[in-house]
Coordinates of C-alpha atoms and ligand atoms in Angstrom, one line a residue:
M1 CA -163.4 166.4 112.2
L2 CA -160.6 164.3 111.7
L3 CA -163.1 161.7 110.6
G4 CA -164.7 164.2 108.3
Q5 CA -161.5 165.3 106.9
R6 CA -160.5 161.8 106.4
R7 CA -163.8 161.1 104.7
A8 CA -163.5 164.1 102.6
A9 CA -159.9 163.1 101.6
E10 CA -161.1 159.7 100.9
T11 CA -163.9 161.1 98.8
R12 CA -161.5 163.4 96.9
A13 CA -159.2 160.4 96.4
A14 CA -162.1 158.4 95.3
R15 CA -163.2 161.1 92.9
R16 CA -159.6 161.4 91.5
E17 CA -159.5 157.7 91.2
T18 CA -162.8 157.7 89.5
L19 CA -161.7 160.5 87.3
A20 CA -158.6 158.7 86.7
I21 CA -160.5 155.7 86.1
V22 CA -162.9 157.6 83.9
L23 CA -159.9 159.3 82.2
D24 CA -158.2 156.0 82.1
G25 CA -161.3 154.4 80.7
G26 CA -161.5 156.9 77.9
V27 CA -157.9 156.3 76.9
G28 CA -158.5 152.6 77.2
V29 CA -161.6 152.9 75.0
V30 CA -159.6 154.9 72.5
A31 CA -156.8 152.4 72.8
V32 CA -159.2 149.5 72.5
C33 CA -160.7 151.2 69.5
L34 CA -157.4 151.7 68.0
V35 CA -156.2 148.3 68.7
S36 CA -159.4 146.8 67.5
L37 CA -159.1 148.9 64.4
L38 CA -155.6 147.8 63.8
M39 CA -156.4 144.3 64.7
G40 CA -159.3 144.3 62.4
R41 CA -157.1 145.4 59.6
A42 CA -154.5 142.9 60.6
I43 CA -157.0 140.2 60.8
R44 CA -158.4 141.1 57.5
R45 CA -154.9 141.0 56.1
L46 CA -154.3 137.8 57.9
D47 CA -157.5 136.4 56.6
A48 CA -156.5 137.4 53.1
S49 CA -153.0 135.8 53.5
V50 CA -154.5 132.7 55.1
A51 CA -156.9 132.4 52.1
G52 CA -154.0 132.9 49.8
Q53 CA -152.0 130.3 51.6
R54 CA -154.9 128.0 51.5
A55 CA -155.3 128.5 47.8
A56 CA -151.5 127.9 47.4
E57 CA -151.7 124.8 49.5
A58 CA -154.6 123.6 47.5
A59 CA -152.8 124.3 44.3
L60 CA -149.7 122.6 45.7
Q61 CA -151.8 119.7 46.7
E62 CA -153.2 119.5 43.3
V63 CA -149.7 119.6 41.8
N64 CA -148.7 117.0 44.3
Q65 CA -151.6 114.8 43.4
G66 CA -150.9 115.3 39.8
L67 CA -147.3 114.4 40.3
E68 CA -148.2 111.4 42.4
R69 CA -150.7 110.3 39.7
Q70 CA -148.0 110.7 37.1
V71 CA -145.4 108.8 39.2
A72 CA -148.0 106.1 39.8
E73 CA -148.8 105.9 36.1
R74 CA -145.1 105.9 35.2
T75 CA -144.4 103.3 37.8
A76 CA -147.3 101.2 36.5
E77 CA -146.0 101.7 32.9
L78 CA -142.5 100.8 33.9
R79 CA -143.8 97.7 35.7
R80 CA -145.8 96.8 32.6
Q81 CA -142.7 97.3 30.4
S82 CA -140.5 95.5 32.9
D83 CA -143.0 92.6 33.0
L84 CA -143.1 92.6 29.2
M85 CA -139.3 92.7 29.0
N86 CA -139.1 89.9 31.5
S87 CA -141.6 87.8 29.7
I88 CA -139.9 88.5 26.4
F89 CA -136.5 87.8 28.1
D90 CA -137.8 84.5 29.4
T91 CA -139.8 83.6 26.3
V92 CA -137.1 83.9 23.7
T93 CA -135.7 80.6 22.9
D94 CA -132.2 82.0 22.6
G95 CA -130.2 82.2 25.8
V96 CA -129.5 85.7 27.0
I97 CA -126.9 86.2 29.7
V98 CA -125.6 89.5 31.0
C99 CA -122.7 89.8 33.5
D100 CA -121.0 92.7 35.2
R101 CA -117.4 93.8 34.9
D102 CA -116.3 91.1 37.4
L103 CA -117.9 88.4 35.2
K104 CA -120.7 87.9 37.7
Y105 CA -124.0 87.0 36.1
T106 CA -126.6 89.7 36.6
H107 CA -129.3 88.6 34.2
V108 CA -129.9 85.1 32.8
N109 CA -133.1 84.3 31.0
R110 CA -134.8 80.9 31.2
A111 CA -133.2 79.6 27.9
G112 CA -129.8 80.9 29.2
K113 CA -130.2 78.8 32.3
E114 CA -131.3 75.8 30.4
I115 CA -128.7 76.0 27.6
G116 CA -125.8 77.6 29.3
G117 CA -125.9 75.6 32.5
V118 CA -126.1 78.8 34.6
D119 CA -128.7 77.7 37.2
R120 CA -128.8 81.0 39.1
E121 CA -127.6 84.6 38.9
Q122 CA -124.9 86.0 41.1
L123 CA -122.6 83.1 40.1
T124 CA -119.4 84.0 38.2
V125 CA -118.4 82.8 34.8
A126 CA -115.4 81.0 36.5
Q127 CA -117.8 79.1 38.8
V128 CA -120.0 78.0 35.9
A129 CA -117.0 77.2 33.7
G130 CA -115.6 74.9 36.4
G131 CA -117.6 71.9 35.2
L132 CA -117.9 72.8 31.5
T133 CA -115.7 73.1 28.4
L134 CA -116.0 75.2 25.3
R135 CA -114.3 74.3 22.0
T136 CA -114.3 75.7 18.5
A137 CA -114.2 72.2 17.0
R138 CA -114.7 68.7 18.3
D139 CA -111.0 68.0 18.2
A140 CA -109.9 71.4 19.3
P141 CA -108.5 72.0 22.8
P142 CA -110.8 73.6 25.4
L143 CA -110.9 77.4 25.3
P144 CA -109.2 79.1 28.3
L145 CA -111.6 81.2 30.4
E146 CA -110.4 84.5 28.9
Q147 CA -111.6 83.2 25.5
W148 CA -115.1 82.4 26.7
P149 CA -117.6 84.6 24.9
L150 CA -118.7 86.6 28.1
A151 CA -115.1 87.3 29.0
R152 CA -114.5 88.6 25.4
A153 CA -117.7 90.7 25.5
V154 CA -116.7 92.2 28.8
R155 CA -113.3 93.1 27.3
G156 CA -115.2 95.1 24.7
E157 CA -115.3 92.6 21.8
S158 CA -118.3 92.3 19.5
F159 CA -118.8 89.1 17.6
D160 CA -121.7 87.2 15.8
N161 CA -122.7 83.6 15.5
Q162 CA -119.6 82.0 16.6
R163 CA -120.0 78.2 16.6
L164 CA -118.8 76.6 19.9
L165 CA -119.1 73.1 21.4
L166 CA -120.2 73.2 25.0
G167 CA -119.1 70.0 26.8
G168 CA -119.7 68.8 30.4
A169 CA -120.5 65.8 32.5
N170 CA -124.2 66.0 31.8
L171 CA -123.8 66.8 28.1
K172 CA -123.0 63.5 26.5
D173 CA -122.2 64.6 22.9
G174 CA -122.0 68.2 23.9
L175 CA -124.1 71.1 22.7
W176 CA -123.3 73.1 19.6
L177 CA -124.0 76.7 20.4
E178 CA -124.0 79.7 18.1
V179 CA -122.9 82.6 20.2
S180 CA -123.0 86.4 19.6
G181 CA -121.6 88.9 22.1
R182 CA -121.5 92.6 22.8
P183 CA -120.0 94.7 25.6
V184 CA -122.7 96.4 27.8
I185 CA -122.0 100.2 28.2
D186 CA -123.8 102.2 31.0
E187 CA -125.2 105.7 30.6
D188 CA -121.9 107.3 31.4
G189 CA -120.3 105.5 28.5
A190 CA -118.3 103.3 30.9
R191 CA -118.2 99.6 30.3
Y192 CA -120.7 97.9 32.6
G193 CA -120.1 94.3 31.6
G194 CA -120.9 92.0 28.7
L195 CA -123.9 90.3 27.1
I196 CA -124.1 87.1 25.1
V197 CA -126.9 85.6 23.1
H198 CA -126.6 81.9 22.3
R199 CA -128.7 79.2 20.7
D200 CA -128.5 75.5 20.5
V201 CA -127.7 74.6 16.9
S202 CA -126.7 70.9 17.6
A203 CA -129.4 69.6 15.2
R204 CA -128.2 71.9 12.5
Q205 CA -124.5 71.0 13.2
R206 CA -125.4 67.3 13.0
A207 CA -127.2 67.9 9.7
E208 CA -124.3 69.9 8.3
E209 CA -121.8 67.2 9.4
E210 CA -124.0 64.6 7.7
M211 CA -124.2 66.7 4.6
A212 CA -120.4 67.2 4.6
R213 CA -119.9 63.5 5.0
A214 CA -122.3 62.8 2.2
H215 CA -120.5 65.3 0.0
R216 CA -117.2 63.7 0.8
M217 CA -118.6 60.3 -0.1
A218 CA -120.0 61.7 -3.3
L219 CA -116.7 63.2 -4.2
E220 CA -115.0 60.0 -3.4
A221 CA -117.5 58.1 -5.5
A222 CA -117.0 60.6 -8.4
R223 CA -113.2 60.2 -8.0
L224 CA -113.5 56.4 -8.1
R225 CA -115.9 56.6 -11.1
S226 CA -113.5 58.9 -12.9
E227 CA -110.5 56.7 -12.1
F228 CA -112.5 53.6 -13.3
L229 CA -113.5 55.4 -16.5
S230 CA -110.0 56.5 -17.0
N231 CA -108.6 53.0 -16.5
V232 CA -111.2 51.4 -18.7
S233 CA -110.6 54.0 -21.4
H234 CA -106.9 53.4 -21.1
E235 CA -107.5 49.7 -21.7
I236 CA -109.7 50.6 -24.8
L237 CA -107.4 53.2 -26.2
T238 CA -104.3 51.1 -26.0
P239 CA -105.5 48.5 -28.6
L240 CA -107.3 51.2 -30.4
N241 CA -104.0 52.9 -31.0
G242 CA -102.9 49.8 -32.7
I243 CA -106.1 49.5 -34.8
L244 CA -106.1 53.1 -35.9
G245 CA -102.4 53.4 -36.5
M246 CA -101.9 50.1 -38.3
S247 CA -105.0 50.6 -40.5
R248 CA -103.8 54.1 -41.4
L249 CA -100.4 52.6 -42.4
L250 CA -102.2 49.9 -44.3
L251 CA -104.2 52.5 -46.2
D252 CA -101.0 54.1 -47.3
T253 CA -99.8 50.9 -48.9
G254 CA -100.8 49.8 -52.4
L255 CA -104.1 48.1 -51.8
R256 CA -106.6 46.6 -54.1
A257 CA -110.0 48.4 -54.2
A258 CA -111.8 45.9 -52.0
Q259 CA -108.9 45.8 -49.6
R260 CA -108.9 49.5 -49.4
E261 CA -112.6 49.5 -48.7
Y262 CA -112.2 47.0 -45.8
A263 CA -109.2 48.9 -44.4
E264 CA -111.1 52.2 -44.6
A265 CA -114.1 50.6 -42.8
L266 CA -111.7 49.4 -40.1
H267 CA -110.2 52.8 -39.7
T268 CA -113.5 54.7 -39.6
S269 CA -114.9 52.3 -37.0
G270 CA -111.8 52.8 -34.9
E271 CA -112.2 56.6 -35.2
L272 CA -115.8 56.3 -34.1
L273 CA -114.9 54.3 -31.1
R274 CA -112.1 56.7 -30.3
D275 CA -114.5 59.7 -30.4
I276 CA -117.1 57.9 -28.2
V277 CA -114.5 57.1 -25.6
A278 CA -113.2 60.7 -25.7
D279 CA -116.8 62.0 -25.4
V280 CA -117.5 59.8 -22.4
L281 CA -114.3 60.8 -20.7
D282 CA -114.7 64.5 -21.4
F283 CA -118.3 64.3 -20.1
S284 CA -117.1 62.6 -16.9
H285 CA -114.4 65.2 -16.4
L286 CA -116.8 68.0 -17.0
S287 CA -119.3 66.6 -14.5
D288 CA -116.5 66.4 -11.9
G289 CA -115.4 69.9 -12.6
Q290 CA -112.0 68.4 -13.5
L291 CA -111.8 69.7 -17.1
V292 CA -109.6 72.8 -17.1
L293 CA -108.9 74.8 -20.2
E294 CA -105.3 75.4 -21.1
E295 CA -103.9 78.7 -22.4
A296 CA -101.4 79.0 -25.2
E297 CA -100.9 81.2 -28.3
F298 CA -102.7 80.0 -31.4
D299 CA -104.1 81.2 -34.7
P300 CA -107.9 80.8 -34.9
R301 CA -107.5 80.6 -38.7
D302 CA -105.3 77.5 -38.3
S303 CA -107.9 75.9 -36.0
M304 CA -110.7 76.5 -38.5
E305 CA -108.5 75.1 -41.3
R306 CA -107.5 72.0 -39.4
V307 CA -111.2 71.2 -38.6
A308 CA -112.2 71.8 -42.3
A309 CA -109.3 69.6 -43.4
R310 CA -110.4 66.8 -41.0
F311 CA -114.0 66.8 -42.4
A312 CA -113.1 67.4 -46.0
G313 CA -113.1 63.7 -46.8
P314 CA -116.3 62.7 -45.0
A315 CA -118.1 65.7 -46.5
Q316 CA -116.9 64.9 -50.0
K317 CA -118.0 61.3 -49.6
K318 CA -121.6 62.6 -49.0
R319 CA -121.1 65.1 -51.9
L320 CA -121.5 68.0 -49.4
K321 CA -119.6 71.2 -50.1
L322 CA -117.6 72.3 -47.1
T323 CA -116.7 76.0 -47.2
L324 CA -114.6 78.2 -44.9
D325 CA -115.6 81.8 -44.5
L326 CA -113.0 83.6 -42.5
D327 CA -113.2 87.3 -41.7
E328 CA -110.2 89.4 -42.8
T329 CA -110.1 91.0 -39.4
L330 CA -109.8 87.8 -37.4
P331 CA -107.0 88.6 -34.9
A332 CA -104.0 86.3 -34.4
P333 CA -102.2 85.1 -32.4
L334 CA -104.6 84.8 -29.6
L335 CA -104.4 83.1 -26.2
G336 CA -106.7 80.2 -25.5
D337 CA -107.2 76.4 -25.7
A338 CA -107.0 75.7 -29.4
R339 CA -107.5 72.0 -28.9
R340 CA -110.8 72.5 -27.1
L341 CA -111.9 75.2 -29.6
E342 CA -111.3 72.7 -32.3
Q343 CA -113.2 70.1 -30.4
I344 CA -116.3 72.3 -30.3
L345 CA -116.0 73.1 -34.0
S346 CA -115.4 69.4 -34.9
N347 CA -118.5 68.4 -33.0
L348 CA -120.6 70.9 -34.9
V349 CA -119.1 70.1 -38.3
S350 CA -119.3 66.4 -37.6
N351 CA -123.1 66.8 -36.8
A352 CA -123.6 69.0 -39.9
V353 CA -122.0 66.3 -42.1
K354 CA -123.9 63.5 -40.3
F355 CA -127.3 65.2 -40.5
S356 CA -127.1 66.5 -44.1
E357 CA -127.6 64.6 -47.2
R358 CA -127.1 67.4 -49.7
G359 CA -126.1 71.0 -50.0
E360 CA -123.4 72.9 -48.2
I361 CA -121.8 73.2 -44.8
V362 CA -120.3 76.6 -44.1
M363 CA -117.8 77.4 -41.2
R364 CA -117.6 81.1 -40.4
A365 CA -115.5 83.0 -37.9
R366 CA -115.3 86.7 -37.1
Q367 CA -114.4 89.0 -34.3
S368 CA -117.4 90.5 -32.6
A369 CA -115.7 92.6 -29.9
E370 CA -112.3 93.4 -28.7
S371 CA -110.4 95.2 -25.9
A372 CA -106.7 95.8 -25.4
S373 CA -106.3 92.4 -23.7
A374 CA -109.1 90.2 -25.1
A375 CA -111.1 89.4 -28.2
V376 CA -114.5 87.9 -28.5
L377 CA -114.8 85.6 -31.5
Q378 CA -118.0 84.4 -33.1
F379 CA -118.1 81.1 -34.8
E380 CA -120.9 79.7 -36.9
V381 CA -121.5 76.3 -38.5
S382 CA -124.4 76.1 -40.8
D383 CA -125.8 73.2 -42.9
T384 CA -128.6 72.4 -45.2
G385 CA -129.5 69.2 -43.5
I386 CA -132.6 67.7 -41.8
G387 CA -133.0 70.6 -39.4
I388 CA -134.4 70.4 -35.8
A389 CA -138.0 71.1 -34.9
A390 CA -138.5 74.0 -32.5
V391 CA -139.7 71.7 -29.7
D392 CA -136.4 69.8 -29.7
Q393 CA -134.1 72.7 -30.0
S394 CA -133.3 73.3 -26.4
R395 CA -133.2 69.7 -25.2
I396 CA -130.5 68.6 -27.6
F397 CA -128.0 70.6 -25.5
Q398 CA -128.8 68.3 -22.6
P399 CA -126.5 65.3 -22.1
F400 CA -127.6 62.0 -23.7
S401 CA -130.3 63.8 -25.6
Q402 CA -131.0 63.1 -29.3
V403 CA -133.9 64.2 -31.4
D404 CA -134.4 60.5 -32.3
G405 CA -133.3 58.5 -29.3
S406 CA -135.1 55.3 -30.3
A407 CA -133.2 52.0 -30.5
G408 CA -133.8 51.9 -34.3
R409 CA -132.5 55.4 -35.0
K410 CA -130.9 56.1 -38.2
Y411 CA -128.0 58.3 -36.9
G412 CA -125.4 57.0 -34.4
G413 CA -123.8 59.0 -31.7
S414 CA -123.6 59.3 -27.9
G415 CA -125.7 62.4 -27.5
L416 CA -122.9 64.0 -25.5
G417 CA -121.3 66.2 -28.2
L418 CA -123.5 69.3 -27.8
A419 CA -123.6 69.0 -24.0
I420 CA -119.8 68.9 -23.9
S421 CA -119.6 71.8 -26.4
T422 CA -122.0 73.9 -24.4
E423 CA -119.8 73.4 -21.3
L424 CA -116.6 74.2 -23.1
V425 CA -118.2 77.3 -24.6
R426 CA -119.3 78.3 -21.1
Q427 CA -115.7 77.9 -19.9
M428 CA -114.6 80.2 -22.7
D429 CA -117.1 82.8 -21.3
G430 CA -119.2 82.4 -24.4
Q431 CA -122.7 81.3 -25.4
I432 CA -124.0 78.8 -27.8
S433 CA -127.2 79.1 -29.8
L434 CA -129.1 77.5 -32.6
E435 CA -131.4 78.5 -35.4
S436 CA -133.0 75.7 -37.3
E437 CA -135.9 74.8 -39.5
L438 CA -137.1 71.3 -40.1
N439 CA -135.9 70.0 -43.5
R440 CA -134.1 73.2 -44.3
G441 CA -131.0 73.1 -42.1
S442 CA -129.4 74.4 -38.9
T443 CA -127.0 77.1 -37.9
F444 CA -125.1 76.6 -34.6
C445 CA -123.4 79.8 -33.4
F446 CA -121.1 80.3 -30.4
T447 CA -118.9 83.0 -29.0
A448 CA -115.6 82.6 -27.2
H449 CA -113.5 85.0 -25.2
M450 CA -109.8 84.7 -26.0
G451 CA -106.8 86.5 -24.5
K452 CA -104.5 88.7 -26.5
P453 CA -100.8 87.8 -25.9
V454 CA -98.6 90.6 -24.6
R455 CA -95.9 91.0 -27.2
Q456 CA -92.4 90.6 -25.8
A457 CA -89.1 91.7 -27.4
Q458 CA -88.9 91.2 -31.2
R459 CA -86.0 88.8 -30.8
L460 CA -88.1 86.4 -28.9
D461 CA -90.8 86.5 -31.6
N462 CA -88.3 85.6 -34.2
A463 CA -87.0 82.8 -32.1
A464 CA -90.5 81.4 -31.7
E465 CA -91.0 81.6 -35.4
D466 CA -87.8 79.8 -36.0
I467 CA -89.0 76.9 -33.9
A468 CA -92.4 76.9 -35.3
A469 CA -91.3 77.1 -38.9
P470 CA -92.1 73.7 -40.5
G471 CA -89.6 71.6 -42.3
N472 CA -86.5 73.5 -41.1
H473 CA -85.0 70.2 -40.1
E474 CA -85.3 68.6 -43.4
D475 CA -81.8 69.5 -44.7
K476 CA -80.1 67.7 -41.9
A477 CA -78.2 64.6 -43.1
A478 CA -78.3 61.9 -40.6
A479 CA -81.5 60.3 -39.3
A480 CA -81.9 60.9 -35.6
T481 CA -82.6 57.8 -33.5
I482 CA -85.5 58.2 -31.1
L483 CA -85.8 55.9 -28.1
V484 CA -89.3 54.5 -27.7
A485 CA -90.3 53.1 -24.3
E486 CA -93.6 51.2 -24.8
D487 CA -94.7 47.9 -23.3
N488 CA -97.4 47.0 -25.8
P489 CA -95.8 45.1 -28.7
V490 CA -98.3 46.2 -31.4
N491 CA -97.9 49.8 -30.3
Q492 CA -94.1 49.4 -30.3
K493 CA -94.2 48.2 -33.8
L494 CA -96.7 51.0 -34.8
T495 CA -94.6 53.8 -33.4
Q496 CA -91.5 52.4 -35.0
M497 CA -93.2 52.4 -38.4
Q498 CA -94.7 55.8 -37.9
L499 CA -91.2 57.2 -37.0
R500 CA -89.7 55.4 -39.9
I501 CA -92.2 57.1 -42.3
L502 CA -91.3 60.5 -40.7
G503 CA -87.7 59.9 -41.3
F504 CA -86.5 58.7 -37.8
A505 CA -84.9 55.6 -36.6
A506 CA -86.3 54.0 -33.4
D507 CA -84.8 52.0 -30.6
L508 CA -87.4 50.0 -28.7
V509 CA -87.5 49.2 -25.0
S510 CA -90.4 47.8 -22.9
D511 CA -90.2 49.7 -19.6
G512 CA -88.7 52.6 -17.7
R513 CA -85.8 50.5 -16.4
E514 CA -84.8 49.5 -19.9
A515 CA -85.1 53.1 -21.1
L516 CA -82.6 54.2 -18.4
D517 CA -80.2 51.4 -19.4
A518 CA -80.5 52.5 -23.0
L519 CA -79.9 56.1 -22.1
A520 CA -76.8 55.1 -20.1
R521 CA -75.4 53.4 -23.2
R522 CA -76.3 56.0 -25.7
C523 CA -77.3 59.6 -26.0
Y524 CA -80.8 60.0 -27.5
P525 CA -82.1 63.5 -28.3
I526 CA -85.7 62.4 -27.8
V527 CA -87.5 59.7 -25.8
L528 CA -91.1 58.8 -26.6
M529 CA -92.2 57.6 -23.2
D530 CA -95.3 55.6 -22.5
C531 CA -96.5 56.6 -19.1
Q532 CA -98.0 53.4 -17.9
M533 CA -95.6 50.5 -18.1
P534 CA -95.1 47.5 -15.9
G535 CA -92.1 47.7 -13.5
M536 CA -90.8 51.3 -13.7
D537 CA -93.4 53.5 -15.3
G538 CA -92.7 56.5 -17.5
Y539 CA -93.1 59.1 -14.7
E540 CA -90.6 57.4 -12.5
A541 CA -88.1 56.8 -15.4
T542 CA -88.3 60.5 -16.4
A543 CA -87.7 61.6 -12.8
E544 CA -84.6 59.4 -12.7
I545 CA -83.4 60.8 -16.1
R546 CA -83.7 64.3 -14.7
R547 CA -81.9 63.3 -11.5
R548 CA -79.1 61.8 -13.5
E549 CA -78.8 64.9 -15.7
A550 CA -78.7 67.2 -12.6
A551 CA -75.9 65.0 -11.1
S552 CA -73.8 65.1 -14.3
P553 CA -70.9 67.6 -14.6
Q554 CA -72.0 71.0 -15.9
H555 CA -70.0 70.9 -19.1
T556 CA -71.3 67.5 -20.2
R557 CA -74.8 68.1 -19.0
Q558 CA -77.5 67.5 -21.7
H559 CA -81.2 67.8 -21.5
T560 CA -83.0 64.7 -23.0
I561 CA -86.3 65.6 -24.5
V562 CA -88.9 63.3 -23.0
I563 CA -92.3 63.2 -24.7
A564 CA -95.1 61.5 -22.9
M565 CA -97.1 59.2 -25.1
T566 CA -100.1 58.0 -23.2
A567 CA -103.5 56.5 -23.4
H568 CA -104.1 57.5 -19.9
A569 CA -106.9 60.0 -20.1
L570 CA -107.0 60.9 -16.4
S571 CA -107.8 64.6 -16.2
G572 CA -104.6 66.5 -15.4
A573 CA -102.4 63.9 -17.2
R574 CA -100.7 66.6 -19.1
E575 CA -99.9 68.5 -15.9
K576 CA -98.7 65.3 -14.3
C577 CA -96.4 64.7 -17.2
H578 CA -94.9 68.2 -16.9
A579 CA -94.6 67.8 -13.2
A580 CA -92.6 64.6 -13.7
G581 CA -90.1 66.5 -15.9
M582 CA -91.5 65.6 -19.3
D583 CA -91.2 68.2 -22.0
D584 CA -94.3 67.5 -24.2
Y585 CA -97.3 65.2 -24.5
I586 CA -99.0 63.3 -27.2
S587 CA -102.1 61.2 -26.5
K588 CA -103.0 57.8 -27.9
P589 CA -104.3 56.9 -30.4
V590 CA -101.3 58.7 -31.9
D591 CA -102.1 60.1 -35.3
I592 CA -99.0 60.2 -37.6
D593 CA -99.7 63.8 -38.6
D594 CA -99.8 64.8 -34.9
L595 CA -96.6 63.0 -34.3
D596 CA -95.1 64.7 -37.3
A597 CA -96.2 68.2 -36.0
L598 CA -94.8 67.4 -32.6
L599 CA -91.4 66.3 -33.8
K600 CA -91.2 69.3 -36.1
R601 CA -91.8 71.5 -33.0
W602 CA -88.8 69.9 -31.3
A603 CA -86.7 69.8 -34.5
P604 CA -84.1 72.4 -33.4
E605 CA -83.5 70.5 -30.2
I606 CA -83.2 67.2 -32.0
G607 CA -80.4 68.6 -34.0
A608 CA -80.3 66.0 -36.7
V609 CA -83.2 64.6 -38.7
A610 CA -83.5 62.5 -41.8
G611 CA -82.6 64.2 -45.0
E612 CA -84.5 61.7 -47.1
Q613 CA -88.2 61.4 -46.4
P614 CA -89.2 57.8 -47.2
S615 CA -92.5 57.2 -48.9
R616 CA -95.5 56.5 -46.7
D617 CA -95.9 52.9 -47.9
G618 CA -94.1 51.8 -44.8
S619 CA -91.2 50.3 -46.6
P620 CA -88.0 50.7 -44.8
S621 CA -85.7 53.3 -46.2
Ligands
ADP701 P1 -124.8 63.0 -31.1 O1 -124.6 63.8 -32.4 O2 -123.7 62.2 -30.7 O3 -126.1 62.4 -31.1 P2 -124.9 65.7 -30.0 O4 -125.0 66.2 -28.6 O5 -123.8 66.2 -30.8 O6 -124.9 64.1 -30.0 O7 -126.3 66.1 -30.7 C1 -127.5 65.8 -30.1 C2 -128.6 65.7 -31.1 O8 -128.9 66.9 -31.7 C3 -128.3 64.8 -32.3 O9 -128.5 63.4 -32.0 C4 -129.3 65.3 -33.3 O10 -130.6 64.8 -33.0 C5 -129.4 66.8 -33.0 N1 -128.5 67.6 -33.9 C6 -127.3 68.1 -33.6 N2 -126.8 68.7 -34.6 C7 -127.6 68.6 -35.6 C8 -127.7 69.1 -37.0 N3 -126.7 69.9 -37.5 N4 -128.8 68.8 -37.7 C9 -129.8 68.1 -37.2 N5 -129.8 67.6 -35.9 C10 -128.7 67.9 -35.1

């Protein structure tokens, strides 16, 4: 029973268990179902998210790959550019050197290494500079390190093409470099260092030095030529002064017809010779750029009249009519070089007379433009002579050029007149032109710019007029005695005679020392001083006269007028005379009319002049 009960209890327990299991199993199934349902959803969601993630990953990968491709492309591009830059950097024949703020080289191209002596980067400028020097000129001291181009560039300086001489033990004659520099600024705007570009210009420097040497030699040769010409012309003009002066005096004496003819021929030949010497000298000075125009007040009408008067005789001799046609409106006074203006006009009129056998020569002048401070004058010289063929018209303005340049030519002349005139006109800011027809005549026309003087106070004007007024000395009673310092005996005699004709007495001395002695003995209002004399020359003597005057007591101090009288045609002779303390200048050959005009200019200073004007026959009064 007990066994039965136990079995029954076990059976019930087993049934309960089974039920429980069954029950449990049902719940489990439900649970499993639920779980699997949920899981299914979760898995589906998971699947979806995994797929999304995969897609994202794939996209990411694609982006990544794209980026990598871009980076690779960029890197390759950069490498290509860097290679290109490097090959440019190394190919340029100019040296390029970059350094940092501490003057340490960071980039040096091949040319930089070759030219600049920088054999490797990472060196400092100081290390490289140790064995080298830099100078601005061969004889200049070496530049201190802080003045080296890289140091300047690092300091922020920019400069271009500075010429420097690099010296060193291995550089025998040194290397001439042309260096440019710039500071190097980094992306933040801060100074990173400096950059220089330099090139070897030694060959060019040598060529330039050679050219400068050749230029100096040419200048020296020109100076010697000019000095030689000047000395030779001095030697020619000194006797010519005697020939011209004496023949002129001779002509003013009572001569028989035949004698007059000979004396005239003598005088005309002398004048011709004088003109040729003057032309050659002027041309030489013009070619050397030594001829400088002077500026003084003058009346263009007077200039025209003087030139017309000079050629009236020669024109009349050829039965040519010489007419002056002056415009009413011609302004005066003007500022300019009257002597040079008259030289141009004289050359044109002299040619007109020379190349015309009949008809008329007309000189015209008018004002073609004006401003407050300047006037443009237009001058014209026309003739009815042989004319110039069109083919020859431009070349006659060239030096030594003549329409007929043959040895057997009919007309004389140096062929320099028009070339000199053209240059003088150019210096007057004008232009020269020609209209001509063969066998009908020629018209030469030129313009010249002249200044207008600024009028000062009225009183000064009057004073100037007083001085300029001719003949205001003629009432004075006693003849003034003029001291003449001149070494050439013929010229001494000539000057004495000329002065006598003009109403002056003359004391003669032969050099500067004698002039000083004479002045110590007696007070002369004027000294006519030859510049070139043996022993003490005129410049030295004048300087001594001025020294003595300055040393004399104020109340007795007197200014002796010293007038240079020289055949020395060196350019700047007039300036040299003024610098030596001379008051005026007259050049040899001295024409008696010019001497007269000069003495009249100084009449108020002379103080006493001859009352009686002797006749021009040279007989002593
Ligand atoms: P030169 O008169 O000393 O020969 P120029 O330079 O004054 O030198 O003149 C050069 C040349 O121009 C003359 O030789 C002449 O052939 C020509 N010429 C100049 N002026 C005239 C003129 N008025 N009529 C004809 N020919 C002229």
